[in-house]
Amino acid sequence: MTGPHTPPEPAPGPGGRPIRFGYGTNGLADLRLDDALSLLADLGYDGVGLTLDHMHLDPLAPDLAARTRRLAHRLDTLGLTVTIETGARYVLDPRRKHGPSLLDPDPDDRARRIDLLTRAVQVAADLGAHAVHCFSGTNPPGTDPDTAWKRLAEALTPVLDVADAAGIPLAVEPEPGHLLATLADFHHLRTLLGDPGPLGLTLDIGHCQCLEPLPPADCVRAAGPWLRHVQIEDMRRDVHEHLPFGDGDIDFPPVLAALAATGYQGLTVVELPRHSHAGPHFAELSLPFLRQAEALSQGSTP
């Protein structure tokens, strides 16, 4: 579906095909889900990063399977693809942001997060999503790192089993301030788990700018073999603040050239969760910026 703001179809990049851009519903939290999807289709996005949350496909409310079937039909009608994100702030606990996590000392609380992720895998399978995103959570006070890594590996094992059976990659995101914060941490987890097939990586381009030792384009190249999901926004060094494009320090054409060269075929999803108050405005601005950066990337060295 196209609309009045749909940009012209871009030429294939260095990887042989245009990058497929989406927008995250965590940046459209003030819209009903159907309104958000219609907006993104009209603007010309290829897909949507769907955060399972109380306002957008509540994973804990009754009749999840039936609601998911209706959503699958709507996505198909609009021509949108989807990835499933699980970073809702208060979906499990109204008083603890992102709690409980996979690192929670209470095994029953860890089980609640595991249940959410297994529900997300089933939703992803029912929607034909290309991945399920997740993150480790912060290390609880008083927990030594070895114990935390052991908890994370044990908690993810049943989720990876479900993901393997469903044929859906589980894409873990390095998140600033979390136990698993960097690309090196992702590889540490991969080693602990024995490099299971369903385990992949969510790479947030802004996070690369924020804290990785390599520039973002180099991070993309290094991450290529494990990329299963990509999030994108602007950011400054050492400041974990998701910014609209042009407000940070990232040089995007080399990043998009590197991304195209990896052969990654999933969605690259704009993540501006703190800009929901003006979500439609930033959704409208973001896609032309990215398409222009992609066009400029044709002259960048991948």
C-alpha positions as semicolon CSV with decimal commas, in nm:
position;residue;x (nm);y (nm);z (nm)
1;M;0,000;0,000;0,000
2;T;0,124;0,349;-0,077
3;G;0,011;0,695;0,021
4;P;0,076;1,062;-0,037
5;H;0,410;1,056;0,144
6;T;0,545;0,739;-0,017
7;P;0,902;0,796;-0,143
8;P;1,015;0,663;-0,480
9;E;1,136;0,306;-0,481
10;P;1,507;0,317;-0,399
11;A;1,769;0,153;-0,617
12;P;1,933;-0,161;-0,479
13;G;2,222;-0,089;-0,245
14;P;2,564;-0,252;-0,236
15;G;2,405;-0,573;-0,108
16;G;2,187;-0,598;-0,420
17;R;1,850;-0,491;-0,278
18;P;1,699;-0,193;-0,095
19;I;1,708;-0,192;0,283
20;R;1,364;-0,262;0,430
21;F;1,272;0,002;0,687
22;G;1,015;-0,026;0,964
23;Y;0,904;0,189;1,255
24;G;0,863;0,069;1,613
25;T;0,523;0,082;1,779
26;N;0,698;0,180;2,102
27;G;0,735;0,518;1,929
28;L;0,364;0,528;1,845
29;A;0,225;0,437;2,186
30;D;-0,041;0,710;2,177
31;L;-0,202;0,558;1,865
32;R;-0,431;0,261;1,843
33;L;-0,245;-0,024;1,681
34;D;-0,458;-0,024;1,366
35;D;-0,411;0,351;1,330
36;A;-0,036;0,311;1,372
37;L;-0,021;0,039;1,108
38;S;-0,228;0,242;0,863
39;L;0,000;0,541;0,918
40;L;0,315;0,340;0,849
41;A;0,169;0,184;0,536
42;D;0,061;0,525;0,406
43;L;0,409;0,668;0,471
44;G;0,570;0,389;0,271
45;Y;0,735;0,182;0,542
46;D;0,804;-0,182;0,462
47;G;0,708;-0,309;0,804
48;V;0,667;-0,256;1,175
49;G;0,858;-0,340;1,489
50;L;0,570;-0,453;1,710
51;T;0,632;-0,418;2,083
52;L;0,396;-0,649;2,270
53;D;0,234;-0,420;2,526
54;H;-0,096;-0,348;2,694
55;M;-0,195;-0,094;2,427
56;H;-0,062;-0,291;2,127
57;L;-0,143;-0,663;2,115
58;D;-0,138;-0,726;2,489
59;P;0,039;-1,063;2,528
60;L;-0,130;-1,133;2,863
61;A;-0,492;-1,050;2,775
62;P;-0,743;-1,321;2,676
63;D;-0,781;-1,454;2,321
64;L;-0,425;-1,378;2,215
65;A;-0,437;-1,629;1,930
66;A;-0,758;-1,482;1,787
67;R;-0,629;-1,127;1,817
68;T;-0,306;-1,233;1,649
69;R;-0,497;-1,388;1,358
70;R;-0,686;-1,062;1,303
71;L;-0,359;-0,871;1,312
72;A;-0,201;-1,107;1,061
73;H;-0,486;-1,035;0,821
74;R;-0,447;-0,660;0,872
75;L;-0,072;-0,671;0,812
76;D;-0,126;-0,871;0,497
77;T;-0,387;-0,623;0,373
78;L;-0,151;-0,330;0,433
79;G;0,151;-0,509;0,286
80;L;0,355;-0,473;0,605
81;T;0,606;-0,723;0,740
82;V;0,676;-0,746;1,112
83;T;0,928;-0,825;1,378
84;I;0,832;-0,881;1,742
85;E;0,993;-0,673;2,015
86;T;0,965;-0,741;2,388
87;G;1,098;-0,420;2,543
88;A;0,769;-0,294;2,689
89;R;0,846;-0,107;3,010
90;Y;0,565;-0,225;3,239
91;V;0,391;-0,512;3,064
92;L;0,478;-0,763;3,340
93;D;0,495;-0,539;3,646
94;P;0,325;-0,197;3,677
95;R;0,586;-0,079;3,928
96;R;0,916;-0,210;3,794
97;K;1,044;-0,088;3,458
98;H;1,139;-0,391;3,245
99;G;1,079;-0,614;3,545
100;P;1,098;-0,894;3,616
101;S;1,393;-0,983;3,396
102;L;1,575;-1,298;3,299
103;L;1,822;-1,218;3,578
104;D;1,572;-1,178;3,863
105;P;1,681;-1,363;4,179
106;D;1,332;-1,509;4,219
107;P;1,291;-1,810;3,987
108;D;0,916;-1,753;3,969
109;D;0,978;-1,400;3,845
110;R;1,228;-1,524;3,589
111;A;0,963;-1,771;3,477
112;R;0,724;-1,482;3,405
113;R;0,976;-1,326;3,167
114;I;1,043;-1,665;3,006
115;D;0,668;-1,708;2,957
116;L;0,646;-1,365;2,791
117;L;0,924;-1,456;2,550
118;T;0,771;-1,791;2,461
119;R;0,439;-1,615;2,396
120;A;0,629;-1,370;2,176
121;V;0,776;-1,657;1,974
122;Q;0,429;-1,799;1,915
123;V;0,297;-1,457;1,811
124;A;0,594;-1,421;1,577
125;A;0,526;-1,760;1,421
126;D;0,157;-1,677;1,374
127;L;0,241;-1,342;1,212
128;G;0,525;-1,470;0,995
129;A;0,768;-1,236;1,174
130;H;1,136;-1,257;1,092
131;A;1,261;-1,251;1,455
132;V;1,180;-1,203;1,822
133;H;1,386;-0,940;2,002
134;C;1,483;-0,956;2,369
135;F;1,748;-0,834;2,612
136;S;1,915;-0,957;2,930
137;G;1,806;-0,696;3,185
138;T;2,026;-0,525;3,440
139;N;2,226;-0,726;3,689
140;P;2,038;-0,720;4,022
141;P;2,223;-0,563;4,318
142;G;2,438;-0,812;4,505
143;T;2,452;-1,063;4,218
144;D;2,800;-1,158;4,104
145;P;2,855;-1,160;3,725
146;D;2,913;-1,536;3,699
147;T;2,580;-1,607;3,869
148;A;2,405;-1,354;3,645
149;W;2,546;-1,505;3,326
150;K;2,447;-1,853;3,444
151;R;2,091;-1,734;3,512
152;L;2,071;-1,572;3,171
153;A;2,189;-1,882;2,989
154;E;1,952;-2,108;3,184
155;A;1,656;-1,875;3,133
156;L;1,711;-1,844;2,759
157;T;1,750;-2,218;2,700
158;P;1,376;-2,305;2,701
159;V;1,299;-1,997;2,492
160;L;1,559;-2,103;2,236
161;D;1,402;-2,451;2,228
162;V;1,063;-2,300;2,147
163;A;1,219;-2,066;1,891
164;D;1,398;-2,356;1,725
165;A;1,075;-2,556;1,699
166;A;0,894;-2,253;1,553
167;G;1,172;-2,162;1,312
168;I;1,193;-1,809;1,459
169;P;1,532;-1,656;1,548
170;L;1,568;-1,511;1,897
171;A;1,761;-1,187;1,852
172;V;1,928;-1,069;2,175
173;E;2,003;-0,698;2,198
174;P;2,311;-0,556;2,369
175;E;2,163;-0,278;2,582
176;P;2,366;-0,009;2,762
177;G;2,357;-0,066;3,137
178;H;2,245;-0,429;3,105
179;L;2,446;-0,740;3,182
180;L;2,464;-0,803;2,808
181;A;2,565;-0,456;2,693
182;T;2,810;-0,499;2,404
183;L;2,884;-0,714;2,103
184;A;3,157;-0,883;2,307
185;D;2,895;-0,973;2,568
186;F;2,675;-1,125;2,297
187;H;2,961;-1,351;2,191
188;H;3,018;-1,446;2,555
189;L;2,655;-1,558;2,578
190;R;2,686;-1,742;2,248
191;T;2,983;-1,935;2,386
192;L;2,806;-2,014;2,715
193;L;2,508;-2,157;2,525
194;G;2,717;-2,356;2,280
195;D;2,632;-2,138;1,978
196;P;2,272;-2,260;1,930
197;G;2,122;-2,210;1,584
198;P;1,819;-2,000;1,688
199;L;2,034;-1,746;1,877
200;G;2,091;-1,427;1,684
201;L;2,165;-1,063;1,742
202;T;1,963;-0,744;1,753
203;L;2,201;-0,462;1,663
204;D;2,095;-0,113;1,770
205;I;2,293;0,136;1,562
206;G;2,261;0,408;1,824
207;H;2,401;0,180;2,091
208;C;2,706;0,123;1,873
209;Q;2,765;0,498;1,868
210;C;2,701;0,520;2,241
211;L;2,946;0,265;2,378
212;E;3,111;0,025;2,131
213;P;3,485;0,073;2,069
214;L;3,433;0,046;1,692
215;P;3,247;0,299;1,477
216;P;2,888;0,195;1,392
217;A;2,968;0,089;1,034
218;D;3,245;-0,137;1,163
219;C;3,007;-0,279;1,424
220;V;2,764;-0,369;1,145
221;R;3,035;-0,549;0,951
222;A;3,151;-0,736;1,262
223;A;2,794;-0,833;1,354
224;G;2,689;-0,940;1,004
225;P;2,692;-1,319;1,045
226;W;2,463;-1,302;1,349
227;L;2,229;-1,017;1,249
228;R;1,864;-1,112;1,287
229;H;1,715;-0,772;1,373
230;V;1,833;-0,410;1,342
231;Q;1,714;-0,100;1,526
232;I;1,817;0,249;1,417
233;E;1,812;0,602;1,552
234;D;2,062;0,879;1,613
235;M;2,273;0,897;1,929
236;R;2,577;1,068;2,082
237;R;2,888;0,911;2,229
238;D;2,852;0,800;2,593
239;V;2,489;0,920;2,616
240;H;2,217;0,654;2,595
241;E;1,945;0,876;2,454
242;H;1,753;0,778;2,141
243;L;1,747;1,085;1,915
244;P;1,570;1,177;1,591
245;F;1,790;1,156;1,284
246;G;2,022;1,454;1,256
247;D;2,023;1,528;1,630
248;G;2,313;1,295;1,711
249;D;2,659;1,216;1,581
250;I;2,608;0,916;1,350
251;D;2,716;0,929;0,987
252;F;2,443;0,711;0,836
253;P;2,546;0,648;0,471
254;P;2,848;0,432;0,569
255;V;2,631;0,246;0,821
256;L;2,366;0,166;0,560
257;A;2,631;0,069;0,305
258;A;2,777;-0,175;0,557
259;L;2,431;-0,310;0,641
260;A;2,343;-0,368;0,275
261;A;2,675;-0,545;0,222
262;T;2,600;-0,798;0,497
263;G;2,305;-0,933;0,300
264;Y;2,074;-0,879;0,599
265;Q;1,714;-0,907;0,474
266;G;1,508;-0,834;0,785
267;L;1,359;-0,503;0,890
268;T;1,566;-0,207;1,003
269;V;1,334;-0,048;1,258
270;V;1,336;0,313;1,373
271;E;1,330;0,317;1,753
272;L;1,219;0,646;1,912
273;P;1,021;0,534;2,219
274;R;1,055;0,866;2,401
275;H;0,906;1,056;2,108
276;S;0,561;0,896;2,108
277;H;0,406;1,232;2,192
278;A;0,490;1,329;1,833
279;G;0,514;0,981;1,685
280;P;0,337;1,050;1,352
281;H;0,560;1,354;1,296
282;F;0,883;1,161;1,351
283;A;0,759;0,862;1,152
284;E;0,697;1,097;0,858
285;L;1,042;1,256;0,886
286;S;1,243;0,940;0,947
287;L;1,180;0,744;0,628
288;P;1,286;1,017;0,381
289;F;1,601;1,074;0,589
290;L;1,688;0,705;0,577
291;R;1,612;0,671;0,206
292;Q;1,833;0,972;0,131
293;A;2,111;0,824;0,346
294;E;2,067;0,495;0,163
295;A;2,098;0,672;-0,174
296;L;2,416;0,844;-0,054
297;S;2,545;0,508;0,066
298;Q;2,564;0,391;-0,294
299;G;2,886;0,591;-0,310
300;S;3,012;0,470;0,028
301;T;3,266;0,192;0,058
302;P;3,097;-0,113;0,212
